[in-house]
């Protein structure tokens, strides 16, 4: 019935070309390449990965450079595709590729023959001025290649987005294919765990001290977060869950507590708990197959967190990385940019 409704409206809006159907590849890794070429020959490149799976706009994704979790064969194929595109288009100057990879199969999402928003981040992280190199190419000075070995980097850079959902009354604070962020920060760390914590703290994220609420819709998300849920409890945090998440973790022996969803009007109610300041962190992952009431409950939970200035995570991959980083937490080693790798 839902499809019939959409198709009927689409036909009324555009009778000649009413419908475009897109195929989504679920569970794929998104990869970004920043590069400079001269007459089709790649002079320099950077390969970064998104923490979130493909499907989140690149401007809203958390970017890790150098990529930490790509198969060697995936990296090899990404390099080959980059060389082939540069050669076929005879690129002279900067270009950016966005790709997705699953099971070592790599597909190009888009190729942009221009500098991207990540060029300054790549330049700072790898200490190689991509823009200077691209400018020399464009003015015809034929600069030599600046080859970089991404495996030799002794630190990791992470670029994290910043959002303004508190100023967008009624907006659903979730990530998707349309860009929602209004800024970004970037920090370095000895490893990805150091870098993600400093980046998130720079965006205003606060490390939970008392309590965390979990509402993980898809079964895959519940299973993926199981070790991290144990970590949260082992750190002395009170972990509360919605009914489905509570049942899943309770059956696996975790000491979790039940919080009812907003529309149930049953106590203890998570919306009231958030608004009263009982929660330090809310992790809410949507289930695209959920019924309408579940989707409305999710919106009310997310909106309550934003309106109450409670930290909110809506992506299971990002939530997992942050939880692991908090669990491994060690004293932050704050250094100047030029001290990393020296």
Short mmCIF file of C-alpha atoms in Angstrom, two decimals:
data_model
loop_
_atom_site.label_atom_id
_atom_site.label_comp_id
_atom_site.label_asym_id
_atom_site.label_seq_id
_atom_site.Cartn_x
_atom_site.Cartn_y
_atom_site.Cartn_z
CA UNK A 1 0.00 0.00 0.00
CA UNK A 2 2.86 2.38 0.80
CA UNK A 3 4.44 1.80 -2.62
CA UNK A 4 1.09 2.27 -4.35
CA UNK A 5 0.65 5.61 -2.57
CA UNK A 6 4.11 6.83 -3.57
CA UNK A 7 3.66 5.73 -7.18
CA UNK A 8 0.26 7.42 -7.43
CA UNK A 9 1.65 10.74 -6.16
CA UNK A 10 4.70 10.45 -8.43
CA UNK A 11 2.50 9.94 -11.49
CA UNK A 12 0.52 13.05 -10.67
CA UNK A 13 3.66 15.15 -10.22
CA UNK A 14 5.49 13.92 -13.34
CA UNK A 15 3.40 11.76 -15.69
CA UNK A 16 6.17 11.40 -18.30
CA UNK A 17 8.99 10.37 -15.95
CA UNK A 18 7.31 9.60 -12.64
CA UNK A 19 9.68 7.24 -10.82
CA UNK A 20 13.40 6.77 -10.29
CA UNK A 21 14.31 3.58 -8.45
CA UNK A 22 17.72 3.39 -6.75
CA UNK A 23 19.39 0.23 -5.57
CA UNK A 24 21.16 0.45 -2.22
CA UNK A 25 24.04 -1.81 -1.21
CA UNK A 26 23.77 -2.43 2.52
CA UNK A 27 26.70 -2.97 4.84
CA UNK A 28 29.29 -1.48 2.47
CA UNK A 29 32.33 0.54 3.50
CA UNK A 30 32.64 4.02 2.00
CA UNK A 31 36.09 5.17 0.91
CA UNK A 32 37.37 8.57 -0.18
CA UNK A 33 40.38 9.33 -2.36
CA UNK A 34 41.96 12.78 -2.62
CA UNK A 35 44.53 12.97 -5.38
CA UNK A 36 46.47 15.22 -7.73
CA UNK A 37 47.29 14.20 -11.31
CA UNK A 38 49.29 15.68 -14.17
CA UNK A 39 48.14 14.83 -17.70
CA UNK A 40 46.46 11.69 -16.39
CA UNK A 41 49.32 10.49 -14.17
CA UNK A 42 48.62 10.44 -10.43
CA UNK A 43 51.25 12.41 -8.50
CA UNK A 44 49.92 12.06 -4.98
CA UNK A 45 46.95 10.49 -3.20
CA UNK A 46 45.30 9.91 0.17
CA UNK A 47 42.92 7.04 0.94
CA UNK A 48 40.51 7.58 3.84
CA UNK A 49 37.56 5.57 5.13
CA UNK A 50 34.25 6.50 6.72
CA UNK A 51 33.48 5.09 10.15
CA UNK A 52 29.81 4.88 9.17
CA UNK A 53 28.71 2.49 6.45
CA UNK A 54 27.89 3.83 2.99
CA UNK A 55 24.60 5.71 2.97
CA UNK A 56 25.65 8.65 5.16
CA UNK A 57 26.52 11.82 3.23
CA UNK A 58 30.28 12.30 3.06
CA UNK A 59 29.93 15.72 4.70
CA UNK A 60 28.23 14.10 7.72
CA UNK A 61 30.51 11.07 7.97
CA UNK A 62 33.38 10.56 10.39
CA UNK A 63 36.52 10.30 8.27
CA UNK A 64 39.63 8.29 9.24
CA UNK A 65 42.99 8.90 7.55
CA UNK A 66 44.95 6.80 6.85
CA UNK A 67 42.22 4.15 6.51
CA UNK A 68 42.58 1.61 9.33
CA UNK A 69 40.24 -1.25 8.38
CA UNK A 70 40.55 -1.85 4.66
CA UNK A 71 41.70 -5.12 3.14
CA UNK A 72 44.98 -4.96 1.25
CA UNK A 73 43.19 -6.09 -1.92
CA UNK A 74 40.58 -3.35 -1.47
CA UNK A 75 43.32 -0.71 -1.24
CA UNK A 76 44.99 -2.17 -4.32
CA UNK A 77 41.74 -1.94 -6.29
CA UNK A 78 41.08 1.60 -5.10
CA UNK A 79 44.53 2.66 -6.33
CA UNK A 80 43.97 0.98 -9.68
CA UNK A 81 40.58 2.65 -10.17
CA UNK A 82 42.08 6.04 -9.24
CA UNK A 83 44.83 5.63 -11.84
CA UNK A 84 42.37 4.49 -14.51
CA UNK A 85 39.99 7.43 -13.97
CA UNK A 86 42.84 9.96 -13.96
CA UNK A 87 44.21 8.46 -17.16
CA UNK A 88 40.91 8.23 -19.04
CA UNK A 89 39.89 11.79 -18.14
CA UNK A 90 43.46 13.09 -18.63
CA UNK A 91 43.18 14.98 -15.34
CA UNK A 92 45.63 17.78 -14.61
CA UNK A 93 44.93 19.11 -11.13
CA UNK A 94 43.02 17.94 -8.05
CA UNK A 95 40.32 15.28 -8.04
CA UNK A 96 38.27 13.38 -5.48
CA UNK A 97 36.68 9.94 -5.64
CA UNK A 98 34.00 8.47 -3.43
CA UNK A 99 33.76 4.70 -3.55
CA UNK A 100 32.08 1.87 -1.73
CA UNK A 101 33.56 -1.53 -1.02
CA UNK A 102 32.00 -4.79 0.09
CA UNK A 103 33.71 -8.18 0.02
CA UNK A 104 36.62 -6.61 -1.89
CA UNK A 105 34.30 -5.48 -4.67
CA UNK A 106 34.84 -1.76 -5.23
CA UNK A 107 32.37 0.54 -6.99
CA UNK A 108 32.65 4.25 -7.79
CA UNK A 109 29.91 6.42 -6.31
CA UNK A 110 31.16 9.64 -7.88
CA UNK A 111 34.28 11.24 -9.32
CA UNK A 112 34.79 14.98 -8.84
CA UNK A 113 37.44 16.72 -10.95
CA UNK A 114 38.04 19.41 -8.35
CA UNK A 115 39.40 19.84 -4.86
CA UNK A 116 37.10 18.44 -2.17
CA UNK A 117 36.36 19.60 1.35
CA UNK A 118 38.83 17.00 2.60
CA UNK A 119 41.88 18.35 0.74
CA UNK A 120 43.03 20.54 3.67
CA UNK A 121 42.49 17.61 6.08
CA UNK A 122 44.49 15.25 3.86
CA UNK A 123 47.26 17.83 3.48
CA UNK A 124 47.53 18.41 7.23
CA UNK A 125 47.36 14.75 8.15
CA UNK A 126 49.93 13.54 5.63
CA UNK A 127 52.02 16.73 5.82
CA UNK A 128 51.97 17.08 2.05
CA UNK A 129 50.41 20.20 0.53
CA UNK A 130 47.96 18.80 -2.02
CA UNK A 131 46.73 22.25 -3.06
CA UNK A 132 50.25 23.56 -3.67
CA UNK A 133 50.98 20.50 -5.81
CA UNK A 134 47.71 20.91 -7.74
CA UNK A 135 48.39 24.60 -8.33
CA UNK A 136 51.84 23.85 -9.74
CA UNK A 137 50.26 21.33 -12.10
CA UNK A 138 47.63 23.80 -13.28
CA UNK A 139 50.19 26.52 -14.04
CA UNK A 140 52.29 24.05 -16.01
CA UNK A 141 55.38 23.74 -13.82
CA UNK A 142 55.40 19.90 -14.03
CA UNK A 143 56.18 19.12 -10.36
CA UNK A 144 57.60 15.72 -9.39
CA UNK A 145 55.40 13.11 -7.74
CA UNK A 146 55.09 13.27 -3.94
CA UNK A 147 54.61 9.62 -3.14
CA UNK A 148 53.25 8.81 0.29
CA UNK A 149 53.32 5.45 2.06
CA UNK A 150 50.10 5.41 4.06
CA UNK A 151 51.36 2.43 6.08
CA UNK A 152 54.23 4.46 7.52
CA UNK A 153 52.09 7.13 9.21
CA UNK A 154 52.72 6.99 12.95
CA UNK A 155 49.45 8.70 13.89
CA UNK A 156 45.83 8.86 12.77
CA UNK A 157 43.70 11.84 11.81
CA UNK A 158 39.92 11.88 12.27
CA UNK A 159 37.52 14.49 10.89
CA UNK A 160 34.20 14.64 12.73
CA UNK A 161 31.07 16.62 11.76
CA UNK A 162 29.24 19.16 13.87
CA UNK A 163 25.46 19.59 13.76
CA UNK A 164 22.99 22.33 14.67
CA UNK A 165 19.90 20.22 15.36
CA UNK A 166 19.25 22.21 18.55
CA UNK A 167 18.41 25.20 16.33
CA UNK A 168 16.25 23.19 13.94
CA UNK A 169 13.08 22.73 15.97
CA UNK A 170 11.26 19.55 15.04
CA UNK A 171 13.99 18.19 12.75
CA UNK A 172 14.84 14.50 13.13
CA UNK A 173 18.54 14.29 14.15
CA UNK A 174 19.52 11.29 12.04
CA UNK A 175 22.10 10.89 9.30
CA UNK A 176 21.26 10.01 5.71
CA UNK A 177 22.10 10.76 2.11
CA UNK A 178 21.34 14.47 2.48
CA UNK A 179 23.97 16.58 4.25
CA UNK A 180 22.92 17.97 7.62
CA UNK A 181 26.17 19.06 9.30
CA UNK A 182 27.06 22.73 9.64
CA UNK A 183 30.74 22.39 10.53
CA UNK A 184 33.52 19.97 11.27
CA UNK A 185 36.60 19.47 13.42
CA UNK A 186 39.74 17.38 12.93
CA UNK A 187 42.21 16.05 15.46
CA UNK A 188 45.14 13.64 15.55
CA UNK A 189 45.95 10.78 17.87
CA UNK A 190 48.47 8.01 18.35
CA UNK A 191 45.75 5.63 17.12
CA UNK A 192 42.13 5.78 15.98
CA UNK A 193 40.88 5.51 19.58
CA UNK A 194 42.81 8.59 20.71
CA UNK A 195 41.77 10.51 17.62
CA UNK A 196 38.05 9.70 17.83
CA UNK A 197 37.84 10.80 21.46
CA UNK A 198 39.59 14.12 20.90
CA UNK A 199 37.51 14.77 17.76
CA UNK A 200 34.22 13.97 19.47
CA UNK A 201 35.09 16.01 22.55
CA UNK A 202 35.93 18.91 20.23
CA UNK A 203 32.39 18.72 18.80
CA UNK A 204 30.89 18.96 22.28
CA UNK A 205 30.57 15.25 23.07
CA UNK A 206 30.85 14.44 26.78
CA UNK A 207 32.13 11.11 28.04
CA UNK A 208 29.32 9.44 30.06
CA UNK A 209 29.87 9.29 33.79
CA UNK A 210 26.61 7.82 35.12
CA UNK A 211 24.13 6.32 32.67
CA UNK A 212 23.61 5.30 29.05
CA UNK A 213 20.39 4.46 27.20
CA UNK A 214 20.36 1.94 24.35
CA UNK A 215 17.59 1.64 21.77
CA UNK A 216 19.02 -0.51 19.00
CA UNK A 217 16.37 -1.39 16.43
CA UNK A 218 17.88 -3.94 14.01
CA UNK A 219 18.91 -7.33 15.38
CA UNK A 220 22.28 -6.88 13.65
CA UNK A 221 22.88 -3.70 15.66
CA UNK A 222 22.05 -5.44 18.95
CA UNK A 223 24.44 -8.27 18.13
CA UNK A 224 27.22 -5.95 16.94
CA UNK A 225 27.03 -3.82 20.08
CA UNK A 226 26.94 -6.73 22.55
CA UNK A 227 30.66 -6.55 23.50
CA UNK A 228 30.42 -2.78 23.86
CA UNK A 229 27.34 -3.06 26.08
CA UNK A 230 29.38 -5.33 28.35
CA UNK A 231 32.17 -2.73 28.31
CA UNK A 232 29.80 0.04 29.40
CA UNK A 233 28.58 -2.06 32.33
CA UNK A 234 32.12 -3.05 33.30
CA UNK A 235 33.00 0.65 33.53
CA UNK A 236 30.35 1.09 36.22
CA UNK A 237 27.78 2.81 34.01
CA UNK A 238 24.08 2.12 34.44
CA UNK A 239 22.82 0.82 31.10
CA UNK A 240 19.11 1.20 30.40
CA UNK A 241 17.37 -0.15 27.31
CA UNK A 242 14.13 -0.06 25.40
CA UNK A 243 12.00 -3.23 25.55
CA UNK A 244 13.46 -5.10 22.56
CA UNK A 245 17.05 -4.20 23.39
CA UNK A 246 16.45 -5.01 27.07
CA UNK A 247 15.07 -8.48 26.25
CA UNK A 248 18.02 -9.22 23.94
CA UNK A 249 20.75 -8.22 26.40
CA UNK A 250 18.99 -9.55 29.51
CA UNK A 251 18.74 -12.99 27.88
CA UNK A 252 22.52 -12.88 27.44
CA UNK A 253 23.18 -12.20 31.09
CA UNK A 254 23.80 -8.44 31.01
CA UNK A 255 22.78 -6.29 33.97
CA UNK A 256 20.57 -3.87 32.06
CA UNK A 257 17.51 -1.90 33.14
CA UNK A 258 14.21 -1.41 31.32
CA UNK A 259 13.05 2.01 30.16
CA UNK A 260 9.71 2.27 28.35
CA UNK A 261 9.29 4.20 25.11
CA UNK A 262 7.56 7.60 25.05
CA UNK A 263 4.24 6.58 23.46
CA UNK A 264 3.65 3.81 25.99
CA UNK A 265 3.11 6.43 28.73
CA UNK A 266 4.48 3.81 31.12
CA UNK A 267 7.03 4.52 33.83
CA UNK A 268 9.96 4.52 33.94
CA UNK A 269 9.76 6.38 30.63
CA UNK A 270 12.87 7.26 28.66
CA UNK A 271 11.55 10.62 27.44
CA UNK A 272 11.00 11.75 31.02
CA UNK A 273 14.40 10.37 32.08
CA UNK A 274 16.17 12.31 29.33
CA UNK A 275 14.38 15.55 30.08
CA UNK A 276 15.10 15.22 33.80
CA UNK A 277 18.84 14.87 33.17
CA UNK A 278 19.16 11.22 34.19
CA UNK A 279 20.94 10.17 30.98
CA UNK A 280 24.47 11.09 29.89
CA UNK A 281 24.34 9.38 26.50
CA UNK A 282 21.60 8.08 24.21
CA UNK A 283 22.44 5.53 21.49
CA UNK A 284 19.45 5.15 19.19
CA UNK A 285 19.77 3.17 15.95
CA UNK A 286 16.74 3.19 13.67
CA UNK A 287 15.18 0.07 12.23
CA UNK A 288 14.01 0.81 8.69
CA UNK A 289 11.59 -2.14 8.94
CA UNK A 290 9.93 -0.99 12.16
CA UNK A 291 6.24 -0.13 12.41
CA UNK A 292 5.04 3.49 12.46
CA UNK A 293 4.76 3.65 16.26
CA UNK A 294 8.35 2.49 16.70
CA UNK A 295 9.53 5.13 14.24
CA UNK A 296 7.63 7.83 16.12
CA UNK A 297 9.06 6.64 19.45
CA UNK A 298 12.54 6.82 17.96
CA UNK A 299 11.98 10.38 16.79
CA UNK A 300 10.70 11.42 20.23
CA UNK A 301 13.74 9.84 21.92
CA UNK A 302 16.22 11.49 19.55
CA UNK A 303 14.49 14.84 19.73
CA UNK A 304 14.34 14.74 23.54
CA UNK A 305 18.10 14.07 23.65
CA UNK A 306 18.90 17.00 21.36
CA UNK A 307 16.51 19.40 23.11
CA UNK A 308 17.90 18.40 26.53
CA UNK A 309 21.56 18.70 25.42
CA UNK A 310 22.14 14.99 26.01
CA UNK A 311 24.79 13.40 23.77
CA UNK A 312 23.20 11.37 20.98
CA UNK A 313 24.67 8.70 18.68
CA UNK A 314 22.56 7.26 15.87
CA UNK A 315 25.09 5.11 13.99
CA UNK A 316 26.12 1.70 15.34
CA UNK A 317 29.61 1.79 13.80
CA UNK A 318 30.39 5.17 15.35
CA UNK A 319 28.87 4.15 18.69
CA UNK A 320 31.03 1.02 18.70
CA UNK A 321 34.26 2.91 17.98
CA UNK A 322 33.55 5.56 20.61
CA UNK A 323 32.66 2.97 23.26
CA UNK A 324 35.85 1.03 22.55
CA UNK A 325 37.83 4.26 22.80
CA UNK A 326 36.25 5.15 26.15
CA UNK A 327 36.90 1.64 27.47
CA UNK A 328 40.57 1.78 26.43
CA UNK A 329 40.84 5.33 27.66
CA UNK A 330 44.26 6.53 28.67
CA UNK A 331 45.52 10.03 29.55
CA UNK A 332 45.18 12.23 26.49
CA UNK A 333 48.49 13.21 24.98
CA UNK A 334 47.75 16.67 23.62
CA UNK A 335 50.36 17.81 21.12
CA UNK A 336 50.74 20.45 18.46
CA UNK A 337 50.15 19.46 14.84
CA UNK A 338 53.84 19.53 13.92
CA UNK A 339 54.74 17.30 16.90
CA UNK A 340 52.89 14.31 15.43
CA UNK A 341 55.21 12.08 13.47
CA UNK A 342 58.30 14.02 14.49
#
